Amino acid sequence: MRGRRKKGRAPAVPGRRAVALKARRLGPRDVLHVGSAGLRSRPVRVVLSALGIAIGIATMIAVVGISASSQAQLLQRLDALGTNMLVAEPGEGMFSGQEVKLPKDAVGMVGRMEGVERVGATGDLRHSVRRSRLIPEEETGGIAVKAATEGLLGVLRGTTASGTWLNAANGRYPAVVLGHVAAERLGIDRPGRQVWIGDRYFTVAGILDPLPLAPGIERSALVGWESAQRLLGFDGHPTAVYERSTDASVRQVQRLLAPTIDPRNPQNVAVSDPSEALKAKAATEGAFSTLLLGLGGIALLVGGVGVANTMIISVLERRHEIGLRRSLGATRGQIRIQFVTESLMLSGLGGVAGVALGAAATGVYATTGGLPWVVPPWAGGAGFAATLAIGTVAGLYPAVRASRQPPTAALATG
């Protein structure tokens, strides 16, 4: 029938044109303004809610930063000490209990190898070092006595804290150089003092700085190769040969070192890389950090629960505002965007504060411990991204709950 209007259409008004109402879109500036309204009105609650997020992020950043700083220090030490040093020592004989000795000319043979730049050696002596002849011989203090070649310190890239190293002049006479641990145990702090070795006093010619790649040398009293043979009955067989080769030839030298020292029985020579210990320490430096990262993650989740709780309370307190905005034309999507943005801003504030606190804590630890201050950029970026993800998840339920409130019911509760 023509007189009937179609179902669902509003009656036409003579002289007026039908206009479809559309909800106005919120621009980025509007979203930030309405999203920050709740934060500006309750600053104390914002600080307390963001604090949980900040603590979790700060813990994670500090753990990663401290671990990275320790690794950086180890890598710096490796760069300074080098990873191109090898040590050859007597291995186990074919028969149990058989004593194996390196050839007397092992140093000369290693020095002629292609790629070898420096070579030195030590030989163990069956003597103890004491501060005085009156001290019982059994009280060694864990200090070994070794013969040392003149080139040993150069191979180790070591330095003397005071005094001089063994040379052609003092190496023929009763002179001794102490590792820094040996000097501490003997109570000697400067050259010129005397210690009792064998049946005579030896004059301390120098004291070494720490040698991370040669802890055995740090706990030893070193005498010249010639004086050890003449005065202490040393047989001239080295017990450790140290060599420093070019970086490109390290693996080749490592493969040929044992056959070069003892061509007939290369199995009697054990070759090791002292830098492997520092490499393994650097590789496993962050192993214990996993537990602390887990604790930081738990703290971050607790902070996220706090944000969600804050947002739910905010929705309950602002139902009148929500109803008013809905009655003025705001859509459910705009209400959701408002509260999700508020949650993101709240979590973002905590994330920024947490990254700053974690970096500051790392800086304090590094400064007091003499470490390089290293905070990986990915750690800060990942931490901040985690806070945004938690903020989004924490704000979804309150936002959906706010958008589903009927305008009339929300206004009635105001």
Tab-separated table of C-alpha atoms in Angstrom:
chain	number	residue	atom	x	y	z
A	1	MET	CA	0.000	0.000	0.000
A	2	ARG	CA	1.338	3.437	-0.946
A	3	GLY	CA	-0.072	5.167	2.107
A	4	ARG	CA	1.992	3.010	4.421
A	5	ARG	CA	5.569	3.991	5.200
A	6	LYS	CA	8.206	1.354	5.081
A	7	LYS	CA	8.963	-0.451	8.295
A	8	GLY	CA	11.821	1.001	10.327
A	9	ARG	CA	11.794	4.462	8.744
A	10	ALA	CA	11.042	7.634	10.673
A	11	PRO	CA	8.070	9.642	9.458
A	12	ALA	CA	9.070	12.227	6.937
A	13	VAL	CA	8.788	15.826	8.035
A	14	PRO	CA	7.613	18.181	5.276
A	15	GLY	CA	10.346	20.630	4.276
A	16	ARG	CA	13.148	18.787	6.133
A	17	ARG	CA	15.850	16.546	4.832
A	18	ALA	CA	16.703	13.324	6.652
A	19	VAL	CA	20.218	13.435	8.208
A	20	ALA	CA	22.094	10.350	9.448
A	21	LEU	CA	23.938	10.975	12.732
A	22	LYS	CA	27.527	9.749	12.890
A	23	ALA	CA	29.787	9.540	15.931
A	24	ARG	CA	32.734	11.861	15.691
A	25	ARG	CA	36.081	10.182	15.548
A	26	LEU	CA	38.620	10.904	18.289
A	27	GLY	CA	41.969	12.193	17.117
A	28	PRO	CA	45.249	11.252	18.822
A	29	ARG	CA	45.207	14.468	20.837
A	30	ASP	CA	41.658	13.805	22.025
A	31	VAL	CA	42.533	10.223	22.967
A	32	LEU	CA	45.507	11.416	25.063
A	33	HIS	CA	43.373	14.099	26.705
A	34	VAL	CA	40.530	11.821	27.785
A	35	GLY	CA	42.934	8.999	28.637
A	36	SER	CA	44.974	11.185	30.981
A	37	ALA	CA	41.961	12.729	32.711
A	38	GLY	CA	41.774	9.982	35.334
A	39	LEU	CA	45.514	10.160	35.955
A	40	ARG	CA	45.515	13.899	36.493
A	41	SER	CA	42.634	13.732	38.957
A	42	ARG	CA	44.211	11.042	41.194
A	43	PRO	CA	48.015	11.573	41.248
A	44	VAL	CA	48.663	9.667	44.495
A	45	ARG	CA	46.905	6.558	43.206
A	46	VAL	CA	48.820	6.848	39.942
A	47	VAL	CA	52.171	6.944	41.750
A	48	LEU	CA	51.352	3.937	43.910
A	49	SER	CA	50.042	1.916	40.968
A	50	ALA	CA	53.019	2.776	38.759
A	51	LEU	CA	55.415	1.903	41.573
A	52	GLY	CA	54.715	-1.830	41.238
A	53	ILE	CA	55.483	-1.709	37.517
A	54	ALA	CA	58.604	0.383	38.182
A	55	ILE	CA	59.979	-2.074	40.752
A	56	GLY	CA	59.556	-5.043	38.422
A	57	ILE	CA	61.176	-3.301	35.452
A	58	ALA	CA	63.963	-1.857	37.609
A	59	THR	CA	64.784	-5.340	38.917
A	60	MET	CA	64.946	-6.803	35.428
A	61	ILE	CA	67.020	-3.936	34.008
A	62	ALA	CA	69.430	-4.043	36.954
A	63	VAL	CA	69.915	-7.803	36.666
A	64	VAL	CA	70.604	-7.617	32.932
A	65	GLY	CA	72.799	-4.515	33.334
A	66	ILE	CA	74.931	-5.961	36.153
A	67	SER	CA	75.393	-9.210	34.240
A	68	ALA	CA	76.312	-7.323	31.057
A	69	SER	CA	78.751	-5.113	33.001
A	70	SER	CA	80.491	-8.154	34.488
A	71	GLN	CA	80.708	-9.786	31.074
A	72	ALA	CA	82.121	-6.585	29.595
A	73	GLN	CA	84.830	-6.522	32.262
A	74	LEU	CA	85.754	-10.140	31.541
A	75	LEU	CA	85.883	-9.448	27.803
A	76	GLN	CA	88.087	-6.407	28.412
A	77	ARG	CA	90.436	-8.559	30.448
A	78	LEU	CA	90.459	-11.178	27.697
A	79	ASP	CA	91.269	-8.525	25.109
A	80	ALA	CA	94.109	-7.215	27.264
A	81	LEU	CA	95.500	-10.640	28.170
A	82	GLY	CA	94.856	-12.197	24.783
A	83	THR	CA	93.403	-15.552	23.822
A	84	ASN	CA	96.446	-16.663	21.843
A	85	MET	CA	98.473	-18.219	24.673
A	86	LEU	CA	98.885	-21.973	25.139
A	87	VAL	CA	100.522	-23.984	27.905
A	88	ALA	CA	102.205	-27.361	27.435
A	89	GLU	CA	102.724	-29.545	30.502
A	90	PRO	CA	103.701	-33.169	31.124
A	91	GLY	CA	100.737	-35.467	30.643
A	92	GLU	CA	100.087	-38.890	32.091
A	93	GLY	CA	102.439	-41.660	31.079
A	94	MET	CA	101.381	-44.863	29.368
A	95	PHE	CA	101.691	-46.700	32.675
A	96	SER	CA	100.142	-45.502	35.911
A	97	GLY	CA	102.561	-43.637	38.150
A	98	GLN	CA	105.158	-43.143	35.425
A	99	GLU	CA	106.804	-39.730	35.659
A	100	VAL	CA	106.833	-37.778	32.418
A	101	LYS	CA	109.325	-35.004	31.730
A	102	LEU	CA	109.428	-32.498	28.931
A	103	PRO	CA	112.684	-32.332	26.931
A	104	LYS	CA	115.288	-29.813	28.068
A	105	ASP	CA	115.252	-28.149	24.646
A	106	ALA	CA	111.428	-27.829	24.549
A	107	VAL	CA	111.599	-24.025	24.705
A	108	GLY	CA	113.931	-23.851	21.704
A	109	MET	CA	111.812	-26.249	19.641
A	110	VAL	CA	108.598	-24.361	20.358
A	111	GLY	CA	110.274	-21.048	19.564
A	112	ARG	CA	111.063	-22.292	16.047
A	113	MET	CA	107.441	-23.149	15.251
A	114	GLU	CA	105.730	-21.088	12.566
A	115	GLY	CA	103.398	-18.504	14.073
A	116	VAL	CA	104.954	-18.557	17.561
A	117	GLU	CA	105.953	-15.065	18.685
A	118	ARG	CA	107.092	-15.565	22.291
A	119	VAL	CA	107.957	-18.559	24.434
A	120	GLY	CA	108.901	-19.059	28.070
A	121	ALA	CA	108.988	-21.846	30.635
A	122	THR	CA	108.977	-22.715	34.313
A	123	GLY	CA	110.404	-25.686	36.145
A	124	ASP	CA	109.258	-26.981	39.518
A	125	LEU	CA	111.840	-27.158	42.307
A	126	ARG	CA	111.691	-29.376	45.362
A	127	HIS	CA	112.291	-26.530	47.765
A	128	SER	CA	110.211	-24.244	49.918
A	129	VAL	CA	110.496	-20.514	50.434
A	130	ARG	CA	110.422	-19.073	53.938
A	131	ARG	CA	110.860	-15.650	55.414
A	132	SER	CA	113.674	-16.920	57.624
A	133	ARG	CA	115.745	-20.057	58.101
A	134	LEU	CA	114.265	-20.308	61.594
A	135	ILE	CA	110.791	-21.075	60.230
A	136	PRO	CA	110.127	-24.838	59.922
A	137	GLU	CA	110.467	-26.169	56.390
A	138	GLU	CA	106.982	-27.705	56.539
A	139	GLU	CA	105.355	-24.278	56.766
A	140	THR	CA	105.358	-23.521	53.045
A	141	GLY	CA	102.329	-21.214	53.026
A	142	GLY	CA	101.229	-22.856	49.779
A	143	ILE	CA	104.049	-21.100	47.887
A	144	ALA	CA	105.910	-23.043	45.200
A	145	VAL	CA	109.458	-22.422	44.067
A	146	LYS	CA	110.006	-22.444	40.314
A	147	ALA	CA	112.794	-21.785	37.868
A	148	ALA	CA	111.792	-19.306	35.174
A	149	THR	CA	113.188	-18.235	31.831
A	150	GLU	CA	113.751	-14.581	30.999
A	151	GLY	CA	111.027	-14.576	28.334
A	152	LEU	CA	108.268	-15.832	30.639
A	153	LEU	CA	106.953	-12.425	31.718
A	154	GLY	CA	106.620	-11.264	28.107
A	155	VAL	CA	104.611	-14.361	27.192
A	156	LEU	CA	102.273	-13.792	30.139
A	157	ARG	CA	101.996	-10.062	29.330
A	158	GLY	CA	102.718	-9.465	32.974
A	159	THR	CA	104.202	-6.455	34.714
A	160	THR	CA	106.110	-5.897	37.929
A	161	ALA	CA	104.412	-3.957	40.704
A	162	SER	CA	107.865	-3.036	42.010
A	163	GLY	CA	111.438	-3.968	41.252
A	164	THR	CA	112.628	-5.777	38.142
A	165	TRP	CA	112.083	-9.081	36.390
A	166	LEU	CA	114.710	-11.783	36.015
A	167	ASN	CA	117.333	-10.921	33.408
A	168	ALA	CA	120.772	-11.973	32.230
A	169	ALA	CA	122.389	-10.165	35.134
A	170	ASN	CA	120.373	-11.146	38.220
A	171	GLY	CA	119.277	-14.504	36.793
A	172	ARG	CA	122.707	-15.997	37.525
A	173	TYR	CA	122.741	-14.959	41.155
A	174	PRO	CA	120.537	-15.740	44.191
A	175	ALA	CA	117.723	-13.402	43.209
A	176	VAL	CA	114.014	-14.164	43.304
A	177	VAL	CA	110.838	-12.572	41.925
A	178	LEU	CA	107.639	-13.121	43.905
A	179	GLY	CA	104.115	-13.432	42.575
A	180	HIS	CA	101.766	-10.970	44.222
A	181	VAL	CA	100.011	-13.689	46.284
A	182	ALA	CA	103.340	-15.152	47.373
A	183	ALA	CA	104.552	-11.711	48.429
A	184	GLU	CA	101.415	-11.135	50.502
A	185	ARG	CA	101.768	-14.488	52.260
A	186	LEU	CA	105.430	-13.846	53.020
A	187	GLY	CA	104.663	-10.336	54.238
A	188	ILE	CA	107.053	-8.711	51.751
A	189	ASP	CA	105.932	-5.405	50.230
A	190	ARG	CA	109.066	-4.150	48.471
A	191	PRO	CA	112.215	-5.462	46.754
A	192	GLY	CA	115.475	-5.748	48.648
A	193	ARG	CA	114.181	-8.077	51.342
A	194	GLN	CA	115.568	-11.599	51.650
A	195	VAL	CA	113.885	-15.014	51.785
A	196	TRP	CA	115.306	-18.443	52.593
A	197	ILE	CA	115.302	-20.988	49.743
A	198	GLY	CA	117.195	-24.261	49.969
A	199	ASP	CA	120.236	-23.544	52.085
A	200	ARG	CA	120.755	-19.845	51.420
A	201	TYR	CA	119.088	-16.455	51.355
A	202	PHE	CA	117.785	-15.072	48.065
A	203	THR	CA	117.267	-11.346	47.537
A	204	VAL	CA	113.839	-10.259	46.302
A	205	ALA	CA	114.422	-8.505	42.986
A	206	GLY	CA	110.782	-7.770	42.145
A	207	ILE	CA	107.122	-8.357	42.923
A	208	LEU	CA	104.651	-9.115	40.124
A	209	ASP	CA	101.247	-7.673	39.441
A	210	PRO	CA	98.289	-10.126	39.291
A	211	LEU	CA	98.346	-12.634	36.422
A	212	PRO	CA	94.785	-13.851	35.739
A	213	LEU	CA	95.922	-16.327	33.085
A	214	ALA	CA	98.614	-17.849	35.303
A	215	PRO	CA	97.325	-18.261	38.866
A	216	GLY	CA	100.126	-20.733	39.593
A	217	ILE	CA	102.738	-18.044	38.934
A	218	GLU	CA	100.964	-15.679	41.323
A	219	ARG	CA	101.599	-18.163	44.153
A	220	SER	CA	105.232	-18.865	43.291
A	221	ALA	CA	108.743	-17.660	44.020
A	222	LEU	CA	110.623	-17.498	40.705
A	223	VAL	CA	114.382	-17.822	40.391
A	224	GLY	CA	116.544	-17.593	37.294
A	225	TRP	CA	116.982	-20.695	35.140
A	226	GLU	CA	120.764	-20.683	35.481
A	227	SER	CA	120.879	-19.977	39.201
A	228	ALA	CA	118.271	-22.707	39.801
A	229	GLN	CA	120.549	-25.230	38.114
A	230	ARG	CA	123.692	-24.027	39.853
A	231	LEU	CA	122.349	-23.304	43.340
A	232	LEU	CA	119.212	-25.436	43.781
A	233	GLY	CA	119.962	-28.615	41.823
A	234	PHE	CA	117.433	-28.019	39.026
A	235	ASP	CA	117.721	-30.688	36.295
A	236	GLY	CA	116.748	-28.313	33.449
A	237	HIS	CA	113.527	-30.111	32.432
A	238	PRO	CA	110.676	-27.591	32.122
A	239	THR	CA	107.371	-28.496	33.728
A	240	ALA	CA	105.361	-25.864	31.859
A	241	VAL	CA	106.051	-24.241	28.492
A	242	TYR	CA	104.136	-21.034	27.745
A	243	GLU	CA	103.880	-19.783	24.170
A	244	ARG	CA	102.191	-16.799	22.540
A	245	SER	CA	101.343	-17.100	18.846
A	246	THR	CA	99.553	-14.961	16.294
A	247	ASP	CA	95.764	-14.990	16.416
A	248	ALA	CA	95.555	-16.611	12.999
A	249	SER	CA	97.821	-19.523	13.904
A	250	VAL	CA	96.540	-20.391	17.401
A	251	ARG	CA	94.617	-23.499	16.340
A	252	GLN	CA	97.438	-24.772	14.131
A	253	VAL	CA	99.994	-24.283	16.900
A	254	GLN	CA	97.674	-25.989	19.387
A	255	ARG	CA	97.452	-29.002	17.084
A	256	LEU	CA	101.229	-29.242	16.489
A	257	LEU	CA	102.547	-28.188	19.894
A	258	ALA	CA	102.621	-31.650	21.502
A	259	PRO	CA	104.268	-33.403	18.477
A	260	THR	CA	106.856	-30.626	18.325
A	261	ILE	CA	107.839	-30.903	21.992
A	262	ASP	CA	107.945	-34.699	22.066
A	263	PRO	CA	107.800	-36.188	18.536
A	264	ARG	CA	108.115	-39.766	19.795
A	265	ASN	CA	105.444	-39.587	22.491
A	266	PRO	CA	103.137	-36.626	21.817
A	267	GLN	CA	100.532	-38.231	24.059
A	268	ASN	CA	102.793	-37.424	27.007
A	269	VAL	CA	102.276	-33.691	26.475
A	270	ALA	CA	99.092	-31.978	27.666
A	271	VAL	CA	98.219	-28.705	25.923
A	272	SER	CA	95.751	-26.264	27.492
A	273	ASP	CA	94.364	-22.801	26.830
A	274	PRO	CA	94.399	-20.693	30.029
A	275	SER	CA	91.902	-18.228	28.582
A	276	GLU	CA	89.227	-20.933	28.377
A	277	ALA	CA	88.430	-20.409	32.080
A	278	LEU	CA	87.704	-16.712	31.530
A	279	LYS	CA	85.752	-17.495	28.371
A	280	ALA	CA	83.598	-20.012	30.242
A	281	LYS	CA	83.089	-17.539	33.085
A	282	ALA	CA	81.995	-14.855	30.635
A	283	ALA	CA	79.633	-17.301	28.927
A	284	THR	CA	78.032	-18.414	32.190
A	285	GLU	CA	77.991	-15.016	33.870
A	286	GLY	CA	74.243	-14.625	33.296
A	287	ALA	CA	73.267	-18.147	34.398
A	288	PHE	CA	72.401	-17.108	37.943
A	289	SER	CA	70.652	-14.030	36.585
A	290	THR	CA	67.801	-16.209	35.293
A	291	LEU	CA	66.444	-16.637	38.821
A	292	LEU	CA	66.582	-12.902	39.483
A	293	LEU	CA	64.933	-12.188	36.146
A	294	GLY	CA	62.145	-14.545	37.173
A	295	LEU	CA	61.684	-12.633	40.419
A	296	GLY	CA	61.593	-9.386	38.465
A	297	GLY	CA	58.976	-10.870	36.152
A	298	ILE	CA	56.835	-11.854	39.142
A	299	ALA	CA	57.106	-8.325	40.505
A	300	LEU	CA	56.091	-7.017	37.086
A	301	LEU	CA	53.020	-9.257	37.025
A	302	VAL	CA	52.072	-8.091	40.507
A	303	GLY	CA	52.373	-4.532	39.260
A	304	GLY	CA	50.113	-5.406	36.338
A	305	VAL	CA	47.506	-6.768	38.749
A	306	GLY	CA	47.732	-3.484	40.649
A	307	VAL	CA	47.128	-1.530	37.447
A	308	ALA	CA	44.100	-3.684	36.614
A	309	ASN	CA	42.713	-3.151	40.109
A	310	THR	CA	43.245	0.600	39.814
A	311	MET	CA	41.445	0.685	36.480
A	312	ILE	CA	38.457	-1.287	37.807
A	313	ILE	CA	38.113	1.127	40.727
A	314	SER	CA	38.425	4.031	38.302
A	315	VAL	CA	35.553	2.627	36.188
A	316	LEU	CA	33.344	2.227	39.255
A	317	GLU	CA	34.061	5.758	40.449
A	318	ARG	CA	33.472	7.351	37.045
A	319	ARG	CA	30.217	5.707	35.989
A	320	HIS	CA	28.462	9.075	35.921
A	321	GLU	CA	31.142	10.410	33.566
A	322	ILE	CA	30.815	7.340	31.370
A	323	GLY	CA	27.028	7.666	31.222
A	324	LEU	CA	27.298	11.366	30.387
A	325	ARG	CA	29.729	10.744	27.562
A	326	ARG	CA	27.581	7.945	26.184
A	327	SER	CA	24.486	10.133	26.282
A	328	LEU	CA	26.383	12.837	24.365
A	329	GLY	CA	27.222	10.424	21.562
A	330	ALA	CA	30.398	8.587	22.604
A	331	THR	CA	30.463	5.064	21.238
A	332	ARG	CA	31.434	1.942	23.110
A	333	GLY	CA	34.662	1.785	21.134
A	334	GLN	CA	35.599	5.300	22.221
A	335	ILE	CA	34.973	4.403	25.867
A	336	ARG	CA	37.177	1.332	25.478
A	337	ILE	CA	39.922	3.394	23.856
A	338	GLN	CA	39.751	5.917	26.688
A	339	PHE	CA	40.326	3.389	29.457
A	340	VAL	CA	42.866	1.293	27.550
A	341	THR	CA	44.824	4.500	26.874
A	342	GLU	CA	44.657	5.396	30.554
A	343	SER	CA	45.985	1.951	31.474
A	344	LEU	CA	48.760	2.239	28.888
A	345	MET	CA	49.788	5.662	30.171
A	346	LEU	CA	49.794	4.404	33.742
A	347	SER	CA	51.970	1.397	32.843
A	348	GLY	CA	54.173	3.523	30.600
A	349	LEU	CA	54.955	5.893	33.459
A	350	GLY	CA	55.951	2.938	35.601
A	351	GLY	CA	58.037	1.511	32.759
A	352	VAL	CA	59.966	4.745	32.198
A	353	ALA	CA	60.611	5.086	35.924
A	354	GLY	CA	61.656	1.436	36.141
A	355	VAL	CA	64.138	1.701	33.255
A	356	ALA	CA	65.661	4.805	34.847
A	357	LEU	CA	65.888	3.168	38.280
A	358	GLY	CA	67.393	-0.028	36.853
A	359	ALA	CA	69.999	1.901	34.873
A	360	ALA	CA	70.853	3.971	37.950
A	361	ALA	CA	71.215	0.847	40.100
A	362	THR	CA	73.507	-0.686	37.484
A	363	GLY	CA	75.571	2.499	37.425
A	364	VAL	CA	75.991	2.500	41.201
A	365	TYR	CA	77.013	-1.178	41.227
A	366	ALA	CA	79.436	-0.708	38.334
A	367	THR	CA	81.012	2.392	39.865
A	368	THR	CA	81.530	0.841	43.289
A	369	GLY	CA	82.818	-2.432	41.802
A	370	GLY	CA	85.112	-0.868	39.199
A	371	LEU	CA	83.135	-2.328	36.302
A	372	PRO	CA	82.219	-0.711	32.985
A	373	TRP	CA	78.665	0.625	33.029
A	374	VAL	CA	76.754	-1.392	30.439
A	375	VAL	CA	72.974	-1.459	30.005
A	376	PRO	CA	72.032	-3.228	26.749
A	377	PRO	CA	69.612	-1.091	24.698
A	378	TRP	CA	67.473	-4.152	24.028
A	379	ALA	CA	66.915	-4.552	27.774
A	380	GLY	CA	65.407	-1.070	28.093
A	381	GLY	CA	63.328	-1.500	24.953
A	382	ALA	CA	62.111	-4.966	25.948
A	383	GLY	CA	61.289	-3.785	29.470
A	384	PHE	CA	59.275	-0.833	28.243
A	385	ALA	CA	57.487	-3.004	25.668
A	386	ALA	CA	56.624	-5.469	28.445
A	387	THR	CA	55.032	-2.695	30.488
A	388	LEU	CA	52.908	-1.617	27.514
A	389	ALA	CA	51.811	-5.208	26.925
A	390	ILE	CA	50.880	-5.613	30.584
A	391	GLY	CA	49.118	-2.246	30.538
A	392	THR	CA	47.054	-3.310	27.543
A	393	VAL	CA	46.054	-6.613	29.122
A	394	ALA	CA	45.347	-4.971	32.483
A	395	GLY	CA	43.127	-2.330	30.896
A	396	LEU	CA	41.079	-4.534	28.580
A	397	TYR	CA	38.599	-5.904	31.098
A	398	PRO	CA	37.927	-2.547	32.835
A	399	ALA	CA	37.560	-0.890	29.403
A	400	VAL	CA	35.081	-3.488	28.168
A	401	ARG	CA	33.177	-3.266	31.437
A	402	ALA	CA	32.972	0.523	31.138
A	403	SER	CA	31.769	0.400	27.526
A	404	ARG	CA	28.915	-1.997	28.360
A	405	GLN	CA	27.310	0.222	30.984
A	406	PRO	CA	23.951	1.566	29.777
A	407	PRO	CA	23.956	5.389	29.766
A	408	THR	CA	20.733	5.685	31.786
A	409	ALA	CA	21.911	3.291	34.493
A	410	ALA	CA	25.297	4.997	34.684
A	411	LEU	CA	23.691	8.442	35.039
A	412	ALA	CA	21.290	7.158	37.645
A	413	THR	CA	24.189	5.946	39.856
A	414	GLY	CA	25.967	9.281	39.628
